[in-house]
């Protein structure tokens, strides 16, 4: 106990912001449950409780902890004292790294006396770092549910079959290469998930799992499956997609309960007729009907390559030395040529919204796509892999070029991309070739021309404006160096609008860079076109200025007196020895540097409007969007049938990648627990070509039975991109400068109804009888009992029950800060929607299992079993008392 007290002092070192946790620890203990995985200091709270209320803690039956917690190892030593524990969750994945990827927990083993938990029926060790299954698990005699997904398991123990009561086992996303023969001894197993491993063979003993209803073997390296699978007479769903299958046994067609057989994305050239005619078989992505290629066939041919078509829920696929083509649901395509991977390789992918903290955009860059992450990172392919990424077409295609930007883990680099527009669509596709996998996104940048400058000199000109040239004389450098040139054209109308001075004119903006830090040995000649409507004939030299800008465009110096200017009828020519921004101006103004700085800043800004619309059928559902000015009318026209609201806000200006917030005010609020909420304000990141839109539910603390609530939503600036000029950043400091716009929001008065509030939390529940007489009913009282055990899992349970994310979100908002009301609202909303469905009870049991709540599933099954017994007894008694006919007796039996 003394050691534990010392370890409690490590709290502040391990986790910031947990002051006051001891005072709150007691409030975490509710009945026989402890849900501590929602707290960043959950293990500290457990240790505090174990120290101060040990008598109550050892009676706990349900415990959830995060394995991302730094005090996990210390906490593990106390768990064997919880002799009554029935359900234990030690999951990782609750924290994310700087790139948004889930972080696996620190769990690598369990204490030996963990096997003394004789009552444990449910154990979840997902998202951890287990390389072997702890042997103590095999000594848990009551274990029925075991989840070890997202670990690093290579094999299972030979005596794994001793877990005789196991009904659910998930080891998806591990590295399993084979299975022990003893797996066939799991006679009570109903659900087995071994997807996304490295299995090449299955033991014949798998056919002994006679109670198995769902078997998931997708995403492995199976060439064939054993005939013994035809013995699984209880099997309903068999998932074999994304393997290397070349044959499947025809006997699978004889499985009497099979309702789904997924054979997609394999190497099947033929399928038994008995299987192919079944209506529930899925075979897309197989080379059906194609002949086996001869050894002399051209191996470079792509027509016979295996094709994968992945659904939206899939996150990986396998590549072999034969190569393949892959199409993702989001429209991304891959081509792996034969020989690109020497050994079978599992590829994992995900697409997510960019975070400006690590997606660095340069000046005048425009983001055109979400971020694509491909794993494993750093894998070197033997041949180039081709990627096609959809993107939104940029507004200025002549000035900009599309590239694929990739992150190596240290820095970003640009890959040359070929672009193609999809037919009958505004979407375009960027095509690039890579030898490694990491992070990828599509960016529009200023067109870049480059060359290698040798000692003999060379000429470089702009493809955007061929009149812009850079001449490198002989002897300009000793060693060859790379030089890059970019040009930003600026129209005379833009200059006049920004400067409010008709006499100001400017040439295109020129940016030069090189890969050497050493200045050139000889001056480099630069040719720029004279500003619009200025020629060598009408030129007033006193009004012409050459400006040199620093790399960030924050300081512009007039270097006219420092260089020798030469003029032709159309051009100005001058010499420099180092590179940066250069700009030719024609004006009567004296201090031109400040004007140029202002113009340069404005060229990087986007004019936008904010809209706030409420759904006509559901005013609590609010759509918020930041729309570029030229898109406002089309967007409103598209939404007008389903939404209503005020006119868009006045025009404001924003930088690419700038953060802003939306805050509901004057009696209207949103849920503070959303991950994109900061201090009660909804966070956005503005990208000019991506949708800056969120749809949320709002609520009000004001009683709407007597009056409507007239509130508002205000938009405020947030974090500023690093590349924004210093002066612009200063102008945005202070409370007044942060405000952008305010739009009205009105929640209508609620209609009065005759209500008889029930005794529980003010809710009124209608009579319910879910199910049917033969399979058993669930009543209102049963649901109330179940609700008391749901706890913090209510959202995942609701989603698995089929409620939409919007419904879940609204339930949370309407019952904020009251967990019991959230649970009850979720359960009874589902019950009322499914009261006529005879299979709703089985769906409830399945949803509980999928949510990791086997304990509640067991309770529901026990209720149903008792109801069935009572029904059978009542029928039997009724038949005896009334001396019913033979037909009635048969029904009773």
Coordinates of C-alpha atoms in Angstrom, one line a residue, residues 769-778 838-839 841-842 861 863-875 887-888 890-893:
X769 CA -43.5 -5.6 -25.8
X770 CA -40.5 -6.2 -28.1
X771 CA -40.3 -9.5 -29.9
X772 CA -43.0 -12.2 -30.0
X773 CA -44.6 -14.7 -27.7
X774 CA -42.6 -17.7 -29.0
X775 CA -39.2 -16.1 -28.9
X776 CA -40.0 -14.1 -25.7
X777 CA -40.8 -10.5 -25.0
X778 CA -38.8 -7.5 -23.7
X838 CA -40.1 -9.6 -34.7
X839 CA -36.3 -9.9 -34.8
X841 CA -34.6 -8.7 -29.7
X842 CA -31.9 -10.7 -31.5
X861 CA -30.7 -13.8 -23.3
X863 CA -34.7 -12.6 -19.8
X864 CA -35.8 -14.1 -23.2
X865 CA -35.1 -17.7 -22.0
X866 CA -37.2 -17.1 -18.9
X867 CA -40.0 -15.6 -21.0
X868 CA -39.9 -18.6 -23.3
X869 CA -40.2 -21.0 -20.4
X870 CA -43.2 -19.1 -19.0
X871 CA -44.8 -19.1 -22.4
X872 CA -44.4 -22.8 -22.9
X873 CA -45.7 -23.5 -19.4
X874 CA -48.8 -21.3 -20.0
X875 CA -49.6 -23.1 -23.3
X887 CA -54.0 -29.7 -33.0
X888 CA -53.8 -27.4 -30.0
X890 CA -49.3 -30.1 -31.0
X891 CA -49.0 -26.3 -31.0
X892 CA -48.3 -26.4 -27.2
X893 CA -45.6 -28.9 -27.7

